[in-house]
Tab-separated table of C-alpha atoms in Angstrom:
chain	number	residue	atom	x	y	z
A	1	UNK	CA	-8.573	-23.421	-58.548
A	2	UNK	CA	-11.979	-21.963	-57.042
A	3	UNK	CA	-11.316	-23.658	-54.145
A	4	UNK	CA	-8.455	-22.689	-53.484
A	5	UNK	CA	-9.792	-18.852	-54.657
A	6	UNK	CA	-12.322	-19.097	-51.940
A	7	UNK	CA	-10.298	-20.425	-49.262
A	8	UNK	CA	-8.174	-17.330	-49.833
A	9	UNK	CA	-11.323	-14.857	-49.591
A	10	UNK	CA	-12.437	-16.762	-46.681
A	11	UNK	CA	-9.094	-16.441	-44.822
A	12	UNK	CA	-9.005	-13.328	-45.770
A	13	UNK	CA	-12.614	-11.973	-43.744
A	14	UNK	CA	-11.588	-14.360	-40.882
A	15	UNK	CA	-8.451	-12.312	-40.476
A	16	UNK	CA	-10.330	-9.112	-40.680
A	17	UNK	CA	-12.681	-10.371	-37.804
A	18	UNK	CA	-10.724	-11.555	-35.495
A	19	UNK	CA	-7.583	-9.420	-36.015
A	20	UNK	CA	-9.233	-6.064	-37.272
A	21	UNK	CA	-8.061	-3.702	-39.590
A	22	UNK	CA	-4.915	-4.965	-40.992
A	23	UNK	CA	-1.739	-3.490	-40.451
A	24	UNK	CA	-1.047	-2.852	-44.515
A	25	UNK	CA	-3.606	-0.140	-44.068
A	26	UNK	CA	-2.674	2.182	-41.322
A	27	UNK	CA	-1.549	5.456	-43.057
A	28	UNK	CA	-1.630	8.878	-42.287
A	29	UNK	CA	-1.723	11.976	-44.540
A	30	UNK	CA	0.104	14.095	-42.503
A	31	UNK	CA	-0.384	17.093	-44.690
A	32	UNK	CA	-4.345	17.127	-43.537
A	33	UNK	CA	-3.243	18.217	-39.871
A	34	UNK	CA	-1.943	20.788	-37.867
A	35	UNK	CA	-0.777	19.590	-34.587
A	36	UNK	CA	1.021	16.564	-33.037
A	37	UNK	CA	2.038	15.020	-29.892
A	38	UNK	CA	4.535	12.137	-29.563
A	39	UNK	CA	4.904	9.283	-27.520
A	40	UNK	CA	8.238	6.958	-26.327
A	41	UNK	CA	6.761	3.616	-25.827
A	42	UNK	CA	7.142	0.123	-24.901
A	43	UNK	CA	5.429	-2.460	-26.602
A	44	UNK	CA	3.883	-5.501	-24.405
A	45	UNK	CA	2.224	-8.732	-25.360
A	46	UNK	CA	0.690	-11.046	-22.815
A	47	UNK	CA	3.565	-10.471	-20.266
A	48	UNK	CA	6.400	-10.480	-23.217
A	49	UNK	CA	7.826	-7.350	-25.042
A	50	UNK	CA	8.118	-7.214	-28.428
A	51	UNK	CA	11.237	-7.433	-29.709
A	52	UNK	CA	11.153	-7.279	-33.554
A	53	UNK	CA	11.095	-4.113	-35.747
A	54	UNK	CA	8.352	-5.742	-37.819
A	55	UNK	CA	6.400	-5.202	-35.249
A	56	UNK	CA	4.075	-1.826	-35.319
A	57	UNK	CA	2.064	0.703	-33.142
A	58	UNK	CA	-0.659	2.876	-34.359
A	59	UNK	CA	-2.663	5.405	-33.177
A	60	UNK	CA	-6.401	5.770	-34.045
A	61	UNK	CA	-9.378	8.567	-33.508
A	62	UNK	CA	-12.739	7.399	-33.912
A	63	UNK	CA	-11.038	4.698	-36.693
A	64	UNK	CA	-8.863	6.665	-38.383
A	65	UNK	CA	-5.163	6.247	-38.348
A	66	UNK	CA	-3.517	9.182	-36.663
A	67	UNK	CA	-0.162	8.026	-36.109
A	68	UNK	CA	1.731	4.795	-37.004
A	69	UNK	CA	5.549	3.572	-36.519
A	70	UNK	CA	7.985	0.139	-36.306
A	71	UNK	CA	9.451	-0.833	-33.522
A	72	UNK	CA	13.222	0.368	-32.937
A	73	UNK	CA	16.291	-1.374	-31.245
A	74	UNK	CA	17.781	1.387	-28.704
A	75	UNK	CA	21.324	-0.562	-28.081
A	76	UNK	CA	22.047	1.696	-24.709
A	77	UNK	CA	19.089	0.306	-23.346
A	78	UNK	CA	19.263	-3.202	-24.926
A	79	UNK	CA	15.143	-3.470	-25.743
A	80	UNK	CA	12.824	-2.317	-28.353
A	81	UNK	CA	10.951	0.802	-28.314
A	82	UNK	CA	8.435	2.912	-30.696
A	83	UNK	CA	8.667	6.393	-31.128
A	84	UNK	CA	5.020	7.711	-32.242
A	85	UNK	CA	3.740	10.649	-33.570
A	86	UNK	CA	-0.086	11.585	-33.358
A	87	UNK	CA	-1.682	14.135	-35.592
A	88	UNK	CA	-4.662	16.224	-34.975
A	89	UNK	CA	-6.046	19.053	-35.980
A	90	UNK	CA	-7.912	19.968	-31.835
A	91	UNK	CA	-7.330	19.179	-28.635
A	92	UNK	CA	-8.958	16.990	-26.308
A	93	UNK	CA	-10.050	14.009	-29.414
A	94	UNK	CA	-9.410	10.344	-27.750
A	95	UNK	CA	-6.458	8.672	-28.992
A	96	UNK	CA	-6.818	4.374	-29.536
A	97	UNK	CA	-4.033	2.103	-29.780
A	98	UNK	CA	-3.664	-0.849	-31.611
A	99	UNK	CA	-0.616	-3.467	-31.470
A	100	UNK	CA	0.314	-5.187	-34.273
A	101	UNK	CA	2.597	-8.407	-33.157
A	102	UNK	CA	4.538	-9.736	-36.305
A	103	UNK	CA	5.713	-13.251	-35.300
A	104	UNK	CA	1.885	-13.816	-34.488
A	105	UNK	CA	0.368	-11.953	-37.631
A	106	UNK	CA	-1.770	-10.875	-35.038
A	107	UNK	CA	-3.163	-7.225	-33.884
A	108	UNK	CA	-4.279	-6.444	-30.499
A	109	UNK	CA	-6.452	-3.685	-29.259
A	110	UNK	CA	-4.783	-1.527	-26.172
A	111	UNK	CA	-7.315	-0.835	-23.751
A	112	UNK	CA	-5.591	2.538	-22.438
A	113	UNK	CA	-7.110	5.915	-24.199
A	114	UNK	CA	-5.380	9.108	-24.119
A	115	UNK	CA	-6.358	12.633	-25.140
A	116	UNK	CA	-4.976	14.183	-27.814
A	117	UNK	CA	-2.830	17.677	-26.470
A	118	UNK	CA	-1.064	20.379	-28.998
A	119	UNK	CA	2.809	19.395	-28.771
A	120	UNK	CA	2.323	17.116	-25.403
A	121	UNK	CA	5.043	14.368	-25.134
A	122	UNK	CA	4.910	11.365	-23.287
A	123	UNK	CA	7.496	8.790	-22.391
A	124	UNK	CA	11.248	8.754	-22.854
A	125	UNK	CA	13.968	5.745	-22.227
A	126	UNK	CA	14.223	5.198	-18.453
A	127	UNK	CA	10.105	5.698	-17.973
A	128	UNK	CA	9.242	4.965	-21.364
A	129	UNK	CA	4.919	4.940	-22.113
A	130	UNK	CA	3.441	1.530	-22.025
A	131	UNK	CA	1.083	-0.095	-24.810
A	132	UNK	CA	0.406	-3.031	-23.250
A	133	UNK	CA	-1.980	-5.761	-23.774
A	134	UNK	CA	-3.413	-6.827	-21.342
A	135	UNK	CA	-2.608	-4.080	-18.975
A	136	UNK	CA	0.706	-4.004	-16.942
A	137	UNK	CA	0.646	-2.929	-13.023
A	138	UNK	CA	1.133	0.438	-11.514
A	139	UNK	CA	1.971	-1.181	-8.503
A	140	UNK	CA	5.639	0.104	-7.100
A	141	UNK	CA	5.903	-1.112	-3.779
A	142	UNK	CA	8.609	-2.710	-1.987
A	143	UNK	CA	7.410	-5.157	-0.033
A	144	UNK	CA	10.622	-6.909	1.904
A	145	UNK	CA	13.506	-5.642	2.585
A	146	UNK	CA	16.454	-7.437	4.125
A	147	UNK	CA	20.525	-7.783	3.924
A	148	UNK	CA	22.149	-11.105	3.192
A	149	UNK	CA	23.746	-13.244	5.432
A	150	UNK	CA	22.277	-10.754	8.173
A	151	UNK	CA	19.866	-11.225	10.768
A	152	UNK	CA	17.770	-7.967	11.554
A	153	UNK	CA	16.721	-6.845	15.188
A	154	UNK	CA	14.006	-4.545	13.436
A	155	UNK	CA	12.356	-3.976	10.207
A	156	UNK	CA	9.915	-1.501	9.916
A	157	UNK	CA	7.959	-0.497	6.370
A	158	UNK	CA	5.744	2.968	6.807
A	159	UNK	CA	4.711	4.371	3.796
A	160	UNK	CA	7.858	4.998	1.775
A	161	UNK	CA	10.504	4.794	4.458
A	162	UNK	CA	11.926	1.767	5.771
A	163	UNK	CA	14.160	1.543	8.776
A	164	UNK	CA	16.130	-1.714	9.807
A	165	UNK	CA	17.784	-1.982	13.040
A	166	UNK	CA	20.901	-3.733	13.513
A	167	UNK	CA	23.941	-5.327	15.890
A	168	UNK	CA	26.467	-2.821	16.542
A	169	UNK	CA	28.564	-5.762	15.428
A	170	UNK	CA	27.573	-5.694	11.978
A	171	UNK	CA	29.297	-3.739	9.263
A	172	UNK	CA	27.197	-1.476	7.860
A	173	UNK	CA	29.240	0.283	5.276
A	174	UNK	CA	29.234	-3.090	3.194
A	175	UNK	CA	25.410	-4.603	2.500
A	176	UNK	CA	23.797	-6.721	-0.091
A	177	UNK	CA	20.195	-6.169	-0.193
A	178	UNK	CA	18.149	-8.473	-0.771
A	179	UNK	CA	14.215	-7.225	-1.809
A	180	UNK	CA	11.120	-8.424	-3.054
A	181	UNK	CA	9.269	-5.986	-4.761
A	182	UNK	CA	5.696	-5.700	-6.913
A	183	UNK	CA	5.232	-8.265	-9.536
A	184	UNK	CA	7.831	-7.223	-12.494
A	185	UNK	CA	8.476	-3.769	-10.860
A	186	UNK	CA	12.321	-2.670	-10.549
A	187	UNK	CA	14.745	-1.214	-7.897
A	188	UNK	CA	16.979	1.645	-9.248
A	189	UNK	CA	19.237	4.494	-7.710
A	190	UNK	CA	19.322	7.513	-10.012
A	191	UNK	CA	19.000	5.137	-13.207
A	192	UNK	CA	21.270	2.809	-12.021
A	193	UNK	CA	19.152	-0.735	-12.050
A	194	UNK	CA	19.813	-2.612	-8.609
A	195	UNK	CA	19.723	-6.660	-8.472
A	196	UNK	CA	18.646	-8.131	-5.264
A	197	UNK	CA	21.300	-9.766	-4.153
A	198	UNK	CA	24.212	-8.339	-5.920
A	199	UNK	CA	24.451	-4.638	-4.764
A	200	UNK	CA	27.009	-3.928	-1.698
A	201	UNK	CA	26.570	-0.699	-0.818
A	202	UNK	CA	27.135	1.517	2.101
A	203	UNK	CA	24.496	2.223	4.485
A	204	UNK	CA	26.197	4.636	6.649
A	205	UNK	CA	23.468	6.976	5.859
A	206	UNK	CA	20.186	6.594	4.445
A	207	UNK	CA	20.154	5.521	1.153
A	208	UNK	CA	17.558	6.834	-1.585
A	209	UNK	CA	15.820	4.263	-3.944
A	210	UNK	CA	12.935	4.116	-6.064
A	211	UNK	CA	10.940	2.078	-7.625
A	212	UNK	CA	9.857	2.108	-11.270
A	213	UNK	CA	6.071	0.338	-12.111
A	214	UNK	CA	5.948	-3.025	-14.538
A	215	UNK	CA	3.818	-0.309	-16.625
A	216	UNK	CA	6.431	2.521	-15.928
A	217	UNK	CA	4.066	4.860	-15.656
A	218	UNK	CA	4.573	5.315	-11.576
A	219	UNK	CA	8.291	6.064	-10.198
A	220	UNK	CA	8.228	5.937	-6.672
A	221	UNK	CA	10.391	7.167	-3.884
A	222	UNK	CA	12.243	4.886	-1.245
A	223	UNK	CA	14.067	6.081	1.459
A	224	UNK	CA	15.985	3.205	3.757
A	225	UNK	CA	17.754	3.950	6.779
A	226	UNK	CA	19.810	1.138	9.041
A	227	UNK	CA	20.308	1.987	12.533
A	228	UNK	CA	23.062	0.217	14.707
A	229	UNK	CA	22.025	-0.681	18.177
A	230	UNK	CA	23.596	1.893	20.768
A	231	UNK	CA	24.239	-1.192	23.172
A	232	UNK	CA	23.581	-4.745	23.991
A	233	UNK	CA	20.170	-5.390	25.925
A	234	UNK	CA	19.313	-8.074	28.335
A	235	UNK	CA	15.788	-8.564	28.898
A	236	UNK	CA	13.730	-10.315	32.245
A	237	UNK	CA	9.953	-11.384	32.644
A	238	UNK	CA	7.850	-12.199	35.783
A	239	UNK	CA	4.735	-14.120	34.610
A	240	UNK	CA	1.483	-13.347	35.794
A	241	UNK	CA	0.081	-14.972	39.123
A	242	UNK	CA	-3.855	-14.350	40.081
A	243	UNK	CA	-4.612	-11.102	40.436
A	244	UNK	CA	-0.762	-9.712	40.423
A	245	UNK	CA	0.510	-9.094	36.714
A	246	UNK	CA	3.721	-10.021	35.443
A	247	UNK	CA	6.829	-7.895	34.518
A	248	UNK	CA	9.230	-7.050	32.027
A	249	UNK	CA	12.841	-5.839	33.449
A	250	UNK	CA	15.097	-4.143	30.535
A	251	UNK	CA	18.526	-3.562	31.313
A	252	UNK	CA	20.649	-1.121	28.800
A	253	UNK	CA	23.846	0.342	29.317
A	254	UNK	CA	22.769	3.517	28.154
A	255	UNK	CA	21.195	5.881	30.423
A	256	UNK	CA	18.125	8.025	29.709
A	257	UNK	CA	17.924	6.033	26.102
A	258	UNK	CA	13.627	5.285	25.608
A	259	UNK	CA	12.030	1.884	25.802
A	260	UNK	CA	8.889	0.689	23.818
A	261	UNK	CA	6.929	-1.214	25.143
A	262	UNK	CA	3.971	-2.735	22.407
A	263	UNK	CA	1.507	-5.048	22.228
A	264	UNK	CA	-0.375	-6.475	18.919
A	265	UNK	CA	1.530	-3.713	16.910
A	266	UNK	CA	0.592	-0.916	19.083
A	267	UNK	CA	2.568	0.851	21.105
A	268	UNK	CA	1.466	0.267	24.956
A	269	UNK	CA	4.305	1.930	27.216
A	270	UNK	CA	7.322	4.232	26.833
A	271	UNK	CA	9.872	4.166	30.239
A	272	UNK	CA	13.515	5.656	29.839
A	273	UNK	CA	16.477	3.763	31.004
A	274	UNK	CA	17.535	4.875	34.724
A	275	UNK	CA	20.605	3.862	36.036
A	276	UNK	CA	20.886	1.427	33.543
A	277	UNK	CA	17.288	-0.252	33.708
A	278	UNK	CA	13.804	-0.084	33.580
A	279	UNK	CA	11.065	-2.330	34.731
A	280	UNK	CA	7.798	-2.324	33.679
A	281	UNK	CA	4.756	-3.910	35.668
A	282	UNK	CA	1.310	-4.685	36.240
A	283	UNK	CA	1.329	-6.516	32.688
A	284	UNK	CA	-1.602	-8.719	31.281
A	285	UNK	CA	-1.115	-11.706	29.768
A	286	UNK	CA	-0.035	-11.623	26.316
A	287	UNK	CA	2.912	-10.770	23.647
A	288	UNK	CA	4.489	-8.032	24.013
A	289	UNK	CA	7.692	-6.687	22.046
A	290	UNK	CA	10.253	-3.919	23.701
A	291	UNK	CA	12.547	-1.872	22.044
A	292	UNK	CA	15.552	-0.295	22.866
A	293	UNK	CA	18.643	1.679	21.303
A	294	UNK	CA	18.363	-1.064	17.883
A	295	UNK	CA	17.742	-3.895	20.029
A	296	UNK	CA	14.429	-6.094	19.633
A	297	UNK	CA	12.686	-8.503	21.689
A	298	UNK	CA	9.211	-10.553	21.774
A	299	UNK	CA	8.165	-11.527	25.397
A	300	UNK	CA	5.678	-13.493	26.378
A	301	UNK	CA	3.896	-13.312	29.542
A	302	UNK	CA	1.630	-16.062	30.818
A	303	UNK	CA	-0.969	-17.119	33.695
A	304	UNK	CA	1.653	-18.930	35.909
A	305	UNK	CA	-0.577	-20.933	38.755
């Protein structure tokens, strides 16, 4: 019977070290404050959420419990949220968080702080607040962008606008993207969640994504526009021979339309189309890549002896 008395003690200061302060403990006398803020969270575990309304969050200010609350099913969202309220009685005091993860019987410490502020809110369904531990990324980024069963001319990503040119051929008023995007980050229009791969949509005009973080706390702005080549190109080289340089010959079937001429990603000519073609000369040896009303093409012109 001692044993097993001091088994239990010692379990019992093993769980305090390595778990902290337990769970069964974290009250608040609401009645000793005068303010609050609230919070709409999700609750995170080593890549996982937590899913279980055993499961608790609490809020703590130099070690004292300030706020504390179960987990909640929310059905129209099909996942688990907390809705927490933190007390105060000033401004500006730095709110802890603590996680405390049921199945486990385990409580985690959340390395994000905030500061407390009179009435603030943070959070709601679609962008809810994340209590994470570790730390999810703020990354929202998308970092390929393509259509299925289609085979760009052009795909361009600068800053948050993306621009894909395509055959005239191709239907554009029926897509599937397909996207690959920061780790555990999402693709939405409006609120509207968008699978990669399973999302035909018209892309007469540009269409407005964005992007919402693994943390949710960064929601950002996509703009993709698809242009359909004005024409079919055919393209002609001349290699290089001793001293002379070589050639590139574009011929378009629309008149006045610009040609780009780049090398190594940087733009290195610009000719208009006259009388349906344009030649550019006295080229160094090298890739180059010319565009021209949605049509693409990489050219390479060598030392011919």
């Amino acid at each position: 019977m001692k044993n097993y008395i001091y088994s239990s003690i010692l379990l019992f200061f093993l769980s305090v070290n390595i778990f902290g302060q337990s769970p069964d403990s974290w009250f608040v006398n609401e009645n000793n404050f005068e303010y609050t803020m609230s919070f709409v969270t999700f609750v995170n575990i080593d890549g996982a959420d937590l899913a279980n309304t055993n499961d608790k969050v609490a809020a703590f200010v130099n070690g004292e419990c300030r706020g504390v609350t179960n987990l909640i099913y929310v059905a129209s969202k099909n996942r688990y949220y907390a809705y927490l309220t933190v007390f105060s009685n000033a401004n500006e005091e730095v709110i802890n968080f603590k996680i405390y993860d049921s199945a486990n019987n385990t409580v985690k410490n959340v390395i994000k702080k905030e500061k407390f502020e009179i009435n603030e809110h943070y959070g709601n369904l679609f962008q809810a607040y994340s209590l994470a531990s570790p730390a999810l990324s703020s990354s929202a980024e998308i970092i390929d962008f393509k259509f299925k069963d289609v085979i760009a001319n052009d795909l361009s990503i600068s800053g948050n606008k993306i621009s894909i040119d395509l055959d005239n051929k191709i239907d554009i008023t029926s897509l599937s993207a397909l996207f690959e995007l920061s780790t555990n980050s999402k693709l939405f229009i409006g609120t509207e969640n968008i699978v990669s791969g399973n999302n035909l949509m018209d892309y007469s005009y540009p269409v407005e994504f964005q992007v919402l973080s693994a943390d949710q706390s960064v929601l950002k702005q996509w703009l993709v526009t698809v242009n359909s080549s004005l024409g079919t190109a055919l393209f002609y080289k001349k290699d290089a021979v001793c001293y002379k340089g070589g050639a590139i010959k574009v011929l378009f079937t629309k008149n006045n339309e610009e040609v780009v001429l780049s090398k190594a990603g940087i733009a290195y000519a610009t000719q208009n189309i006259n009388n349906g073609e344009t030649t550019f000369s006295n080229l160094e040896t090298g890739v180059y890549t010319i565009k021209v009303g949605g049509n693409v093409k990489e050219i390479i012109i060598n030392l011919k002896e």
